[in-house]
Coordinates of C-alpha atoms and ligand atoms in Angstrom, one line a residue:
X4 CA -11.4 11.3 14.3
X5 CA -8.9 9.5 12.0
X6 CA -7.2 11.4 9.1
X7 CA -6.3 9.2 6.1
X8 CA -3.7 10.9 3.9
X9 CA -3.8 9.3 0.4
X10 CA -7.2 8.0 1.4
X11 CA -8.6 8.0 -2.2
X12 CA -5.7 5.7 -3.3
X13 CA -5.8 2.0 -3.6
X14 CA -4.9 0.9 -0.1
X15 CA -6.3 4.0 1.6
X16 CA -9.8 3.6 0.1
X17 CA -10.1 0.0 1.3
X18 CA -9.0 1.0 4.7
X19 CA -11.5 3.9 4.7
X20 CA -14.3 1.4 4.1
X21 CA -13.1 -0.9 6.9
X22 CA -12.8 1.9 9.4
X23 CA -16.3 3.3 8.6
X24 CA -17.7 -0.3 9.0
X25 CA -16.1 -0.3 12.5
X26 CA -17.9 3.0 13.2
X27 CA -14.8 5.1 13.2
X28 CA -15.1 8.7 12.1
X29 CA -12.7 9.4 9.3
X30 CA -11.5 12.3 7.1
X31 CA -9.7 11.9 3.8
X32 CA -6.9 14.1 2.4
X33 CA -5.5 13.5 -1.1
X34 CA -4.1 15.7 -3.8
X35 CA -5.6 13.3 -6.4
X36 CA -2.2 13.0 -8.2
X37 CA -2.8 9.2 -8.4
X38 CA -6.5 8.7 -7.7
X39 CA -9.9 10.1 -8.6
X40 CA -12.4 12.1 -6.5
X41 CA -15.2 9.6 -7.5
X42 CA -13.6 7.1 -5.0
X43 CA -15.4 9.1 -2.3
X44 CA -18.7 8.3 -4.1
X45 CA -17.8 4.7 -4.1
X46 CA -16.9 4.7 -0.4
X47 CA -20.3 6.2 0.2
X48 CA -22.1 3.6 -2.0
X49 CA -20.4 0.8 -0.1
X50 CA -20.7 2.0 3.4
X51 CA -23.7 4.4 3.3
X52 CA -21.5 7.1 4.8
X53 CA -19.7 9.9 3.0
X54 CA -16.4 10.8 4.5
X55 CA -15.3 14.4 4.6
X56 CA -12.8 15.0 1.8
X57 CA -10.1 17.6 1.4
X58 CA -8.3 17.9 -1.9
X59 CA -5.0 19.0 -0.3
X60 CA -1.3 18.4 -1.0
X61 CA 0.9 17.4 1.9
X62 CA 3.4 20.0 0.8
X63 CA 0.7 22.7 1.4
X64 CA 1.2 23.4 5.1
X65 CA -1.6 26.0 5.3
X66 CA -3.9 23.4 3.8
X67 CA -2.8 20.9 6.4
X68 CA -3.3 23.4 9.2
X69 CA -6.8 24.1 8.0
X70 CA -7.7 20.4 8.3
X71 CA -6.3 20.1 11.8
X72 CA -8.0 23.4 12.8
X73 CA -11.4 22.3 11.5
X74 CA -11.3 18.8 12.9
X75 CA -10.2 17.1 16.2
X76 CA -7.8 14.6 14.7
X77 CA -6.6 11.9 17.1
X78 CA -4.7 9.7 14.7
X79 CA -3.3 9.9 11.2
X80 CA -3.0 6.9 8.8
X81 CA -0.4 8.1 6.4
X82 CA -0.7 6.5 2.9
X83 CA 0.0 9.5 0.8
X84 CA 3.1 9.2 -1.3
X85 CA 4.5 8.5 -4.7
X86 CA 5.3 4.8 -5.2
X87 CA 6.7 4.0 -8.7
X88 CA 10.2 2.5 -8.2
X89 CA 11.4 3.3 -11.8
X90 CA 10.1 6.9 -11.8
X91 CA 11.9 7.4 -8.4
X92 CA 15.2 6.4 -10.1
X93 CA 14.6 9.0 -12.8
X94 CA 13.3 11.7 -10.5
X95 CA 14.8 11.2 -7.0
X96 CA 14.2 14.8 -5.9
X97 CA 10.5 14.6 -6.8
X98 CA 10.3 11.5 -4.5
X99 CA 12.3 13.0 -1.7
X100 CA 10.3 16.2 -1.8
X101 CA 6.8 14.6 -2.1
X102 CA 7.4 11.7 0.3
X103 CA 9.9 13.0 2.9
X104 CA 9.2 16.7 2.9
X105 CA 5.5 16.0 2.7
X106 CA 5.8 13.7 5.8
X107 CA 7.8 16.3 7.7
X108 CA 5.1 18.9 7.1
X109 CA 2.5 16.5 8.2
X110 CA 4.4 15.6 11.4
X111 CA 5.0 19.3 12.2
X112 CA 1.3 20.0 11.8
X113 CA 0.4 17.0 14.0
X114 CA 2.8 18.2 16.7
X115 CA 1.3 21.7 16.6
X116 CA -2.2 20.3 17.1
X117 CA -1.0 17.7 19.7
X118 CA -1.9 14.7 17.5
X119 CA 0.5 12.0 18.5
X120 CA -0.7 8.8 16.8
X121 CA 0.4 7.8 13.3
X122 CA 0.3 4.6 11.3
X123 CA 2.8 4.7 8.4
X124 CA 2.6 2.8 5.0
X125 CA 6.1 1.4 4.7
X126 CA 7.1 -1.4 2.4
X127 CA 9.0 -4.7 2.3
X128 CA 11.3 -2.8 0.0
X129 CA 13.2 -1.5 3.1
X130 CA 14.7 -5.0 3.5
X131 CA 17.0 -4.6 0.6
X132 CA 18.0 -7.6 -1.6
X133 CA 20.3 -10.3 -0.2
X134 CA 18.2 -11.9 2.5
X135 CA 17.3 -15.1 4.3
X136 CA 13.6 -15.9 4.0
X137 CA 11.1 -15.4 5.6
X138 CA 11.8 -11.7 6.4
X139 CA 11.3 -10.9 10.0
X140 CA 10.9 -7.3 11.3
X141 CA 14.6 -7.7 12.5
X142 CA 16.0 -8.7 9.1
X143 CA 18.7 -6.3 8.0
X144 CA 17.5 -3.1 6.3
X145 CA 18.9 -1.6 3.1
X146 CA 17.5 0.1 0.0
X147 CA 18.3 0.0 -3.7
X148 CA 16.3 2.9 -5.1
X149 CA 15.1 6.4 -4.1
X150 CA 11.5 5.2 -3.5
X151 CA 12.8 2.7 -0.9
X152 CA 15.0 5.3 0.6
X153 CA 12.0 7.6 1.3
X154 CA 10.4 4.7 3.2
X155 CA 13.5 4.0 5.2
X156 CA 14.2 7.7 6.0
X157 CA 10.6 8.2 7.2
X158 CA 10.8 5.0 9.4
X159 CA 14.0 6.5 10.9
X160 CA 12.4 9.9 11.4
X161 CA 9.5 8.4 13.2
X162 CA 11.9 6.4 15.4
X163 CA 13.7 9.6 16.3
X164 CA 10.4 11.4 17.0
X165 CA 9.5 8.6 19.4
X166 CA 12.9 8.9 21.2
X167 CA 12.2 12.6 21.6
X168 CA 8.6 12.3 22.7
X169 CA 7.5 9.1 24.3
X170 CA 3.9 10.1 24.1
X171 CA 3.9 9.2 20.4
X172 CA 2.1 6.0 19.4
X173 CA 3.5 4.9 16.0
X174 CA 3.0 1.8 13.8
X175 CA 5.3 1.2 10.8
X176 CA 3.5 -1.3 8.5
X177 CA 5.8 -3.0 6.0
X178 CA 3.4 -4.2 3.2
X179 CA 4.4 -7.0 1.0
X180 CA 2.6 -7.2 -2.4
X181 CA -1.0 -5.9 -2.2
X182 CA -3.4 -7.1 -4.9
X183 CA -7.2 -7.8 -5.0
X184 CA -10.0 -5.4 -4.7
X185 CA -13.3 -4.8 -2.7
X186 CA -15.9 -7.4 -3.5
X187 CA -18.3 -4.7 -4.8
X188 CA -15.9 -4.1 -7.7
X189 CA -16.3 -0.3 -6.9
X190 CA -12.8 0.3 -5.6
X191 CA -9.5 -1.2 -6.6
X192 CA -6.2 -0.5 -8.2
X193 CA -6.4 1.4 -11.5
X194 CA -2.9 2.7 -12.4
X195 CA -2.5 5.3 -15.2
X196 CA -0.7 4.1 -18.3
X197 CA 1.2 0.8 -18.6
X198 CA 1.4 -0.9 -15.2
X199 CA 4.7 -1.8 -13.6
X200 CA 3.3 -4.3 -11.2
X201 CA 2.3 -7.9 -12.0
X202 CA -1.5 -8.0 -11.2
X203 CA -2.5 -4.8 -12.9
X204 CA -0.5 -5.9 -16.0
X205 CA -2.2 -9.3 -16.0
X206 CA -5.6 -7.6 -15.8
X207 CA -4.8 -5.4 -18.8
X208 CA -3.8 -8.5 -20.8
X209 CA -7.0 -10.2 -19.8
X210 CA -8.9 -7.1 -21.0
X211 CA -7.0 -7.3 -24.3
X212 CA -5.6 -3.8 -23.8
X213 CA -2.1 -5.2 -23.8
X214 CA -1.0 -8.0 -26.1
X215 CA 0.9 -10.2 -23.6
X216 CA 2.6 -10.3 -20.3
X217 CA 6.4 -10.3 -20.1
X218 CA 7.5 -12.8 -17.4
X219 CA 10.7 -11.3 -16.2
X220 CA 13.1 -14.2 -16.0
X221 CA 12.6 -18.0 -15.7
X222 CA 16.0 -18.9 -14.4
X223 CA 15.7 -17.9 -10.8
X224 CA 16.3 -20.5 -8.1
X225 CA 12.6 -21.0 -7.4
X226 CA 9.9 -23.7 -7.9
X227 CA 9.6 -22.9 -11.7
X228 CA 12.3 -20.4 -12.3
X229 CA 10.1 -17.3 -12.0
X230 CA 10.1 -14.7 -9.2
X231 CA 8.3 -15.6 -6.0
X232 CA 6.4 -12.9 -4.0
X233 CA 4.1 -12.7 -1.0
X234 CA 0.8 -11.4 -2.4
X235 CA -1.7 -10.2 0.1
X236 CA -5.4 -9.2 -0.5
X237 CA -5.9 -5.5 0.0
X238 CA -8.9 -6.3 2.2
X239 CA -6.6 -8.2 4.6
X240 CA -4.2 -5.3 4.5
X241 CA -7.1 -2.9 5.4
X242 CA -7.9 -5.1 8.5
X243 CA -4.2 -4.8 9.4
X244 CA -4.7 -1.0 9.7
X245 CA -7.7 -1.3 11.9
X246 CA -5.8 -3.7 14.2
X247 CA -2.8 -1.4 14.3
X248 CA -5.1 1.5 15.2
X249 CA -6.4 -0.6 18.1
X250 CA -2.8 -1.2 19.2
X251 CA -2.0 2.6 19.6
X252 CA -5.5 3.9 20.4
X253 CA -4.7 3.7 24.1
X254 CA -0.9 2.9 24.0
X255 CA 2.3 4.9 23.3
X256 CA 5.3 3.3 21.7
X257 CA 6.6 2.4 18.3
X258 CA 5.8 -0.9 16.7
X259 CA 6.9 -2.4 13.3
X260 CA 4.9 -5.1 11.6
X261 CA 5.1 -7.0 8.3
X262 CA 1.8 -7.3 6.6
X263 CA 1.9 -10.4 4.3
X264 CA 0.5 -13.8 4.2
X265 CA 3.7 -15.7 4.8
X266 CA 3.2 -17.6 1.5
X267 CA 5.1 -17.1 -1.7
X268 CA 3.7 -17.6 -5.3
X269 CA 5.7 -17.6 -8.5
X270 CA 4.7 -15.5 -11.5
X271 CA 3.6 -18.6 -13.3
X272 CA 1.6 -19.8 -10.3
X273 CA -0.2 -16.4 -10.2
X274 CA -1.0 -16.6 -13.9
X275 CA -2.4 -20.1 -13.4
X276 CA -4.5 -19.0 -10.4
X277 CA -5.8 -16.1 -12.4
X278 CA -6.8 -18.3 -15.3
X279 CA -8.4 -20.8 -13.1
X280 CA -10.4 -18.5 -10.9
X281 CA -11.6 -16.3 -13.8
X282 CA -11.8 -18.7 -16.7
X283 CA -9.7 -16.4 -18.9
X284 CA -6.5 -17.0 -20.8
X285 CA -3.4 -14.9 -20.2
X286 CA -0.9 -14.6 -23.1
X287 CA 2.6 -14.4 -21.8
X288 CA 6.2 -14.8 -23.0
X289 CA 9.4 -15.3 -21.0
X290 CA 11.5 -12.1 -21.1
X291 CA 14.8 -11.2 -19.6
X292 CA 15.1 -10.5 -15.9
X293 CA 14.1 -7.1 -14.8
X294 CA 16.9 -5.0 -13.2
X295 CA 16.8 -4.9 -9.4
X296 CA 14.4 -8.0 -9.0
X297 CA 15.3 -10.7 -6.6
X298 CA 14.2 -14.4 -6.8
X299 CA 12.1 -14.7 -3.7
X300 CA 10.5 -12.5 -1.1
X301 CA 8.0 -13.5 1.6
X302 CA 7.2 -12.4 5.1
X303 CA 7.3 -13.9 8.5
X304 CA 3.9 -13.0 9.9
X305 CA 4.5 -14.2 13.5
X306 CA 5.0 -10.8 15.1
X307 CA 1.8 -9.2 13.6
X308 CA -0.2 -12.3 14.5
X309 CA 1.1 -12.4 18.1
X310 CA 0.9 -8.7 18.9
X311 CA -2.1 -7.4 17.0
X312 CA -3.9 -10.6 16.0
X313 CA -3.4 -10.1 12.3
X314 CA -3.8 -13.1 10.1
X315 CA -4.6 -12.9 6.4
X316 CA -7.8 -14.6 5.4
X317 CA -7.7 -14.6 1.6
X318 CA -5.9 -17.1 -0.7
X319 CA -4.4 -16.4 -4.1
X320 CA -7.4 -17.5 -6.1
X321 CA -9.7 -15.1 -4.2
X322 CA -7.1 -12.3 -4.8
X323 CA -7.1 -13.0 -8.5
X324 CA -10.9 -13.2 -8.7
X325 CA -11.4 -9.9 -6.9
X326 CA -8.7 -8.1 -8.9
X327 CA -10.5 -9.2 -12.1
X328 CA -13.9 -8.4 -10.8
X329 CA -12.8 -4.8 -10.4
X330 CA -10.6 -4.5 -13.5
X331 CA -13.1 -6.0 -16.0
X332 CA -15.7 -3.3 -15.4
X333 CA -13.3 -0.3 -14.8
X334 CA -12.4 2.3 -17.3
X335 CA -8.7 2.3 -18.1
X336 CA -6.7 5.5 -18.3
X337 CA -4.0 6.1 -21.0
X338 CA -2.9 2.6 -21.9
X339 CA -0.3 3.4 -24.5
Ligands
NAD18 P1 -1.9 5.0 -4.4 O1 -1.0 5.8 -5.3 O2 -3.1 4.3 -4.9 O3 -2.3 5.9 -3.2 C1 -1.5 7.0 -2.7 C2 -2.3 8.3 -2.7 O4 -1.5 9.3 -2.2 C3 -2.8 8.6 -4.1 O5 -4.2 8.8 -4.1 C4 -2.1 10.0 -4.4 O6 -3.0 10.8 -5.1 C5 -1.9 10.5 -3.0 N1 -0.7 11.4 -2.8 C6 0.5 11.2 -3.3 N2 1.3 12.3 -3.0 C7 0.5 13.2 -2.3 C8 0.7 14.4 -1.7 N3 1.9 15.1 -1.8 N4 -0.3 15.0 -1.1 C9 -1.5 14.4 -1.0 N5 -1.8 13.2 -1.5 C10 -0.8 12.6 -2.2 O7 -0.9 4.0 -3.7 P2 -1.2 2.7 -2.7 O8 -0.9 1.5 -3.4 O9 -2.6 2.9 -2.1 O10 -0.1 2.9 -1.6 C11 -0.4 3.6 -0.4 C12 0.9 3.7 0.4 O11 1.4 2.4 0.6 C13 2.0 4.5 -0.4 O12 2.8 5.2 0.6 C14 2.9 3.4 -0.9 O13 4.3 3.8 -1.1 C15 2.8 2.3 0.1 N6 3.0 0.9 -0.4 C16 2.3 0.5 -1.5 C17 2.6 -0.8 -2.0 C18 1.9 -1.3 -3.2 O14 2.4 -2.2 -3.8 N7 0.7 -0.8 -3.5 C19 3.6 -1.6 -1.4 C20 4.3 -1.1 -0.3 C21 4.0 0.2 0.2
UFG19 N1 6.7 -9.3 -13.0 C1 6.7 -9.9 -14.3 N2 6.1 -9.1 -15.3 C2 5.6 -7.9 -15.1 C3 5.6 -7.3 -13.8 C4 6.2 -8.1 -12.8 O1 7.2 -11.0 -14.5 O2 5.2 -7.3 -16.1 C5 7.3 -10.1 -11.9 C6 8.4 -9.5 -11.2 O3 9.6 -9.8 -11.9 C7 8.3 -10.1 -9.8 C8 6.8 -10.3 -9.6 O4 6.2 -10.3 -10.9 O5 8.9 -11.3 -9.8 C9 6.2 -9.1 -8.8 O6 6.5 -7.9 -9.4 P1 5.8 -6.5 -9.0 O7 6.4 -5.4 -9.8 O8 4.3 -6.7 -9.0 O9 6.2 -6.3 -7.4 P2 7.6 -6.2 -6.8 O10 7.8 -7.4 -5.8 O11 8.7 -6.1 -7.8 O12 7.5 -4.8 -6.0 C10 6.4 -4.5 -5.2 C11 6.2 -3.0 -5.3 C12 7.3 -2.3 -4.6 C13 7.5 -2.8 -3.2 C14 7.7 -4.3 -3.3 C15 7.9 -4.9 -1.9 O13 6.1 -2.5 -6.6 O14 7.0 -0.9 -4.5 O15 6.6 -4.9 -3.9 O16 6.8 -4.9 -1.2 F1 8.5 -2.2 -2.6

């Protein structure tokens, strides 16, 4: 049995569907702070199977214990966490408590119930800012905000745990920029309020809920001056978790993998791909650079390909098509 913390969230829900399709038994835990209980209905509609769901907070150790007592959990895929960079700068303690303390409570409960396999949602943000591209898993680490610090601290905690107990099987997955949605249009990313990230913002402009996209800077040293990122379809990301699970199902050890496509696209290239694949116009204007942004980020995908056979299948136009297919029919929350 696999426990997905944060399993009603964006990446967790897509991974839940993939695991059910591979005939794995799963359970979902989420406190619904950034997702809706109806996601469980959508997972059932897509797969024909309804996963057991616990509305539990990671900080509630009794609640965690109950889940481990009632179910024989062999592996945890740990998605749950707060993820807004700007909010983390304003409220660092909220992030340290939710993400780091929450993970410690999870790991203590896992240890108590002899569950020694975990896949952790890390982020390319752990690589810091001044880097040679592509980023390999050995590129220097460094963080620039409290959110990134929670990811780095948790990676380090998991390394220490493996030093102390070699029976642990651990995968640290460093995601690049997940976009896209399930083909059904039933699950996807639906942030509350005004989005911080590019693709949800583009979708809200396409829906005429926001007047125009601000393109943050056009004077970077890139193909057209706008920022370049490694966008990856959330469906590919979900497959990456299934492959990671296969890696540790029967093996101990700690493994770190980048999950990206290895290709970078600029903001203007993403806008063009979105317009082309969806036949809609995106109003945008060039705005000043956003603090903390870098020109270019993309992954080396070699290690994940060689060790777990991971290779992204979807291109940028499919990512744009599936993002829009979900967003255009989905109710928005609190766009101010
Ligand atoms: P998401 O917000 O959609 O999903 C996270 C889920 O965790 C939410 O459903 C939320 O309700 C839940 N949660 C948060 N704190 C909790 C707690 N204390 N107890 C129980 N549940 C809690 O985010 P996502 O995009 O699916 O991201 C999943 C993971 O991947 C996160 O850890 C995030 O930091 C990481 N990540 C995301 C991205 C990205 O761009 N989406 C990039 C790199 C890493
Ligand atoms: N951008 C705009 N306008 C917007 C939003 C974004 O021009 O309204 C630009 C950014 O300047 C950047 C690109 O679009 O060049 C992508 O920005 P996102 O905010 O979508 O993504 P980031 O690469 O900044 O950050 C994301 C996650 C982080 C994670 C990081 C690395 O938000 O949590 O990827 O994986 F750490």
